[in-house]
Amino acid sequence: MSQHYYSQQPEVRHDRRTLSTVLRGKTLRFTSDAGVFSKGDIDHGSRVLIEAMDIPDGSAVLDVGCGYGPIGISAAFLAPGGHVTMIDINSRAVELARENAQHNGIRNVTVMESDVLSAVKGQKYDVILTNPPIRAGKAVVHRIFEEAYEHLNEGGSLWIVIQKKQGAPSAAAKLESLFPVVEEVGKDKGYRIIRAQKNS
């Protein structure tokens, strides 16, 4: 099987590049590399999620599949009194996310290598964010949803972005089997933002 961004140790040759972009009104610079998700620019799904997500200040936040960091870093500056944990199975993405947080002056983050949520076992969060790794397969995506439910505080929310053609209906059905409240809170160019809330 050819490697893709869900590989733990990408073997493709490095091709580092730096991009500047505006997210939620803040100009940020990101370094990306070959072997990580959406290396050329921040993908549209992540942008749609970043623009839609509601991060109350003081929140404990988890970004699952953080890539080189745009979602988690955006959450961190939206909630300066909170803390964001960013996790990814891809070791190259984890290194880049740490570097990008530092370069953007973001201090309220922790970045860790993790297979789904294994590295944060026993931790609880107010908000969990994910642009799930569709190419890893439905079993992995559904495992993220199941483990996210277990890691949310009561009243906490899981926010996901998913394309309609890549399984948004089945993702929503899976979420509805886990969470009492599931709602579509935004959509743009085929991407759906779904928010699932655990009972308070």
Coordinates of C-alpha atoms in Angstrom, one line a residue:
M1 CA 0.0 0.0 0.0
S2 CA 1.4 3.4 -0.8
Q3 CA 1.9 5.7 2.0
H4 CA -0.4 8.6 2.8
Y5 CA -0.7 11.2 5.5
Y6 CA -2.1 8.7 8.0
S7 CA 1.3 6.9 8.1
Q8 CA 3.2 7.1 11.4
Q9 CA 6.6 7.7 9.8
P10 CA 6.3 9.3 6.4
E11 CA 9.2 8.1 4.2
V12 CA 8.7 10.6 1.3
R13 CA 11.5 13.1 0.8
H14 CA 11.1 16.4 2.7
D15 CA 9.7 19.3 0.8
R16 CA 9.3 22.0 3.4
R17 CA 7.4 25.2 2.5
T18 CA 6.0 28.1 4.4
L19 CA 2.6 29.6 3.8
S20 CA 0.9 32.7 5.2
T21 CA -2.9 32.9 5.7
V22 CA -5.6 34.6 7.6
L23 CA -7.8 32.5 10.0
R24 CA -10.5 34.1 12.1
G25 CA -9.0 37.5 11.3
K26 CA -5.5 36.6 12.5
T27 CA -2.6 36.3 10.1
L28 CA -0.6 33.1 10.7
R29 CA 2.4 31.5 9.1
F30 CA 2.6 27.7 8.8
T31 CA 5.5 25.5 7.6
S32 CA 4.3 22.3 5.9
D33 CA 6.1 19.4 4.4
A34 CA 5.7 16.4 2.1
G35 CA 4.0 13.4 3.8
V36 CA 1.5 15.5 5.8
F37 CA -2.2 16.3 5.0
S38 CA -2.8 19.2 2.6
K39 CA 0.8 20.3 2.4
G40 CA 0.3 23.0 -0.3
D41 CA -2.3 25.1 1.6
I42 CA -4.8 24.7 4.4
D43 CA -7.6 22.6 3.0
H44 CA -11.0 24.1 2.5
G45 CA -12.6 21.7 5.1
S46 CA -10.3 22.8 7.8
R47 CA -11.0 26.5 6.9
V48 CA -14.7 25.9 7.1
L49 CA -14.4 24.2 10.5
I50 CA -12.1 27.0 11.9
E51 CA -14.6 29.7 10.8
A52 CA -17.5 27.8 12.4
M53 CA -16.1 26.4 15.6
D54 CA -17.1 28.0 19.0
I55 CA -14.3 27.7 21.6
P56 CA -15.3 29.3 24.9
D57 CA -12.4 30.9 26.6
G58 CA -11.0 28.7 29.4
S59 CA -11.9 25.5 27.5
A60 CA -9.8 22.3 27.5
V61 CA -9.6 21.5 23.8
L62 CA -8.4 18.4 21.9
D63 CA -7.6 18.6 18.2
V64 CA -7.6 15.0 16.8
G65 CA -5.5 14.6 13.6
C66 CA -3.9 18.0 14.0
G67 CA -1.7 17.8 10.9
Y68 CA 0.7 20.8 10.9
G69 CA -1.6 22.6 13.2
P70 CA -4.1 25.1 11.7
I71 CA -7.2 24.0 13.6
G72 CA -5.6 23.6 17.0
I73 CA -3.5 26.8 16.8
S74 CA -6.7 28.7 15.8
A75 CA -8.5 27.2 18.8
A76 CA -5.6 28.2 21.0
F77 CA -5.7 31.9 20.1
L78 CA -9.6 31.9 20.2
A79 CA -9.4 30.7 23.9
P80 CA -6.2 32.2 25.3
G81 CA -7.3 31.3 28.8
G82 CA -7.7 27.6 27.8
H83 CA -5.4 24.9 26.7
V84 CA -5.3 22.9 23.4
T85 CA -3.9 19.4 23.1
M86 CA -3.0 18.6 19.5
I87 CA -2.5 14.9 18.5
D88 CA -1.6 13.1 15.3
I89 CA -0.3 9.7 14.3
N90 CA 2.1 11.3 11.8
S91 CA 5.4 12.1 13.5
R92 CA 6.3 14.6 10.8
A93 CA 3.0 16.5 11.3
V94 CA 3.6 16.5 15.1
E95 CA 7.0 18.2 14.7
L96 CA 5.6 20.8 12.3
A97 CA 2.6 21.6 14.6
R98 CA 5.0 22.2 17.5
E99 CA 7.2 24.4 15.3
N100 CA 4.2 26.3 13.9
A101 CA 2.7 27.0 17.4
Q102 CA 6.1 28.4 18.5
H103 CA 6.5 30.5 15.4
N104 CA 3.0 32.0 15.8
G105 CA 3.6 32.8 19.5
I106 CA 1.0 30.3 20.7
R107 CA 2.0 29.0 24.1
N108 CA -1.2 27.3 25.4
V109 CA -0.8 24.1 23.4
T110 CA 0.7 20.6 23.9
V111 CA 1.4 18.5 20.8
M112 CA 1.8 14.8 21.0
E113 CA 2.1 11.8 18.7
S114 CA -1.0 9.5 19.2
D115 CA -2.8 6.7 17.4
V116 CA -6.3 8.1 17.5
L117 CA -6.8 9.1 21.2
S118 CA -4.4 6.6 22.8
A119 CA -1.9 9.2 24.1
V120 CA -4.6 11.1 26.1
K121 CA -6.2 8.1 27.9
G122 CA -8.1 9.3 31.0
Q123 CA -8.1 13.0 30.0
K124 CA -11.3 14.9 29.6
Y125 CA -12.1 17.9 27.3
D126 CA -14.7 20.5 26.9
V127 CA -14.3 20.7 23.1
I128 CA -12.9 18.1 20.6
L129 CA -12.2 19.1 17.0
T130 CA -11.4 16.9 14.1
N131 CA -11.1 17.0 10.3
P132 CA -11.1 13.2 10.3
P133 CA -8.6 11.2 8.2
I134 CA -11.1 9.9 5.6
R135 CA -8.4 8.0 3.7
A136 CA -7.6 6.0 6.8
G137 CA -11.0 4.3 6.4
K138 CA -14.4 4.4 8.1
A139 CA -13.3 2.1 11.0
V140 CA -10.7 4.7 12.1
V141 CA -13.1 7.6 11.6
H142 CA -15.8 5.9 13.7
R143 CA -13.2 5.0 16.3
I144 CA -12.4 8.7 16.6
F145 CA -16.0 9.5 17.2
E146 CA -16.4 6.7 19.9
E147 CA -13.2 7.7 21.7
A148 CA -14.1 11.4 21.5
Y149 CA -17.4 10.7 23.3
E150 CA -15.5 9.0 26.1
H151 CA -13.1 11.9 26.4
L152 CA -15.7 14.7 26.6
N153 CA -16.8 16.3 29.8
E154 CA -20.6 16.4 30.3
G155 CA -22.0 19.2 28.2
G156 CA -18.9 19.1 26.0
S157 CA -19.0 19.2 22.2
L158 CA -17.4 17.3 19.3
W159 CA -17.0 19.4 16.1
I160 CA -16.2 17.6 12.8
V161 CA -16.0 18.6 9.2
I162 CA -16.7 16.1 6.5
Q163 CA -17.6 16.2 2.8
K164 CA -21.0 15.0 1.9
K165 CA -19.5 12.7 -0.9
Q166 CA -17.0 11.3 1.6
G167 CA -19.5 10.0 4.1
A168 CA -21.2 12.8 5.9
P169 CA -24.6 10.9 6.1
S170 CA -23.0 7.8 7.6
A171 CA -20.8 9.9 9.9
A172 CA -23.9 11.7 11.2
A173 CA -25.7 8.4 11.7
K174 CA -22.7 7.1 13.7
L175 CA -22.7 10.3 15.8
E176 CA -26.4 10.0 16.5
S177 CA -25.8 6.5 17.8
L178 CA -23.4 8.0 20.4
F179 CA -24.6 11.5 21.2
P180 CA -28.0 12.8 22.3
V181 CA -27.7 16.0 20.3
V182 CA -26.2 16.1 16.8
E183 CA -26.7 19.1 14.5
E184 CA -25.4 20.4 11.2
V185 CA -24.2 23.9 12.0
G186 CA -22.6 24.9 8.7
K187 CA -21.9 23.9 5.2
D188 CA -19.8 25.2 2.3
K189 CA -18.8 23.7 -1.1
G190 CA -19.9 20.2 -0.1
Y191 CA -18.4 20.3 3.3
R192 CA -20.6 19.8 6.4
I193 CA -19.8 21.0 9.9
I194 CA -21.5 18.7 12.4
R195 CA -21.6 19.5 16.2
A196 CA -22.4 16.6 18.6
Q197 CA -23.0 17.5 22.2
K198 CA -22.7 15.3 25.3
N199 CA -25.6 15.8 27.8
S200 CA -24.9 18.3 30.5

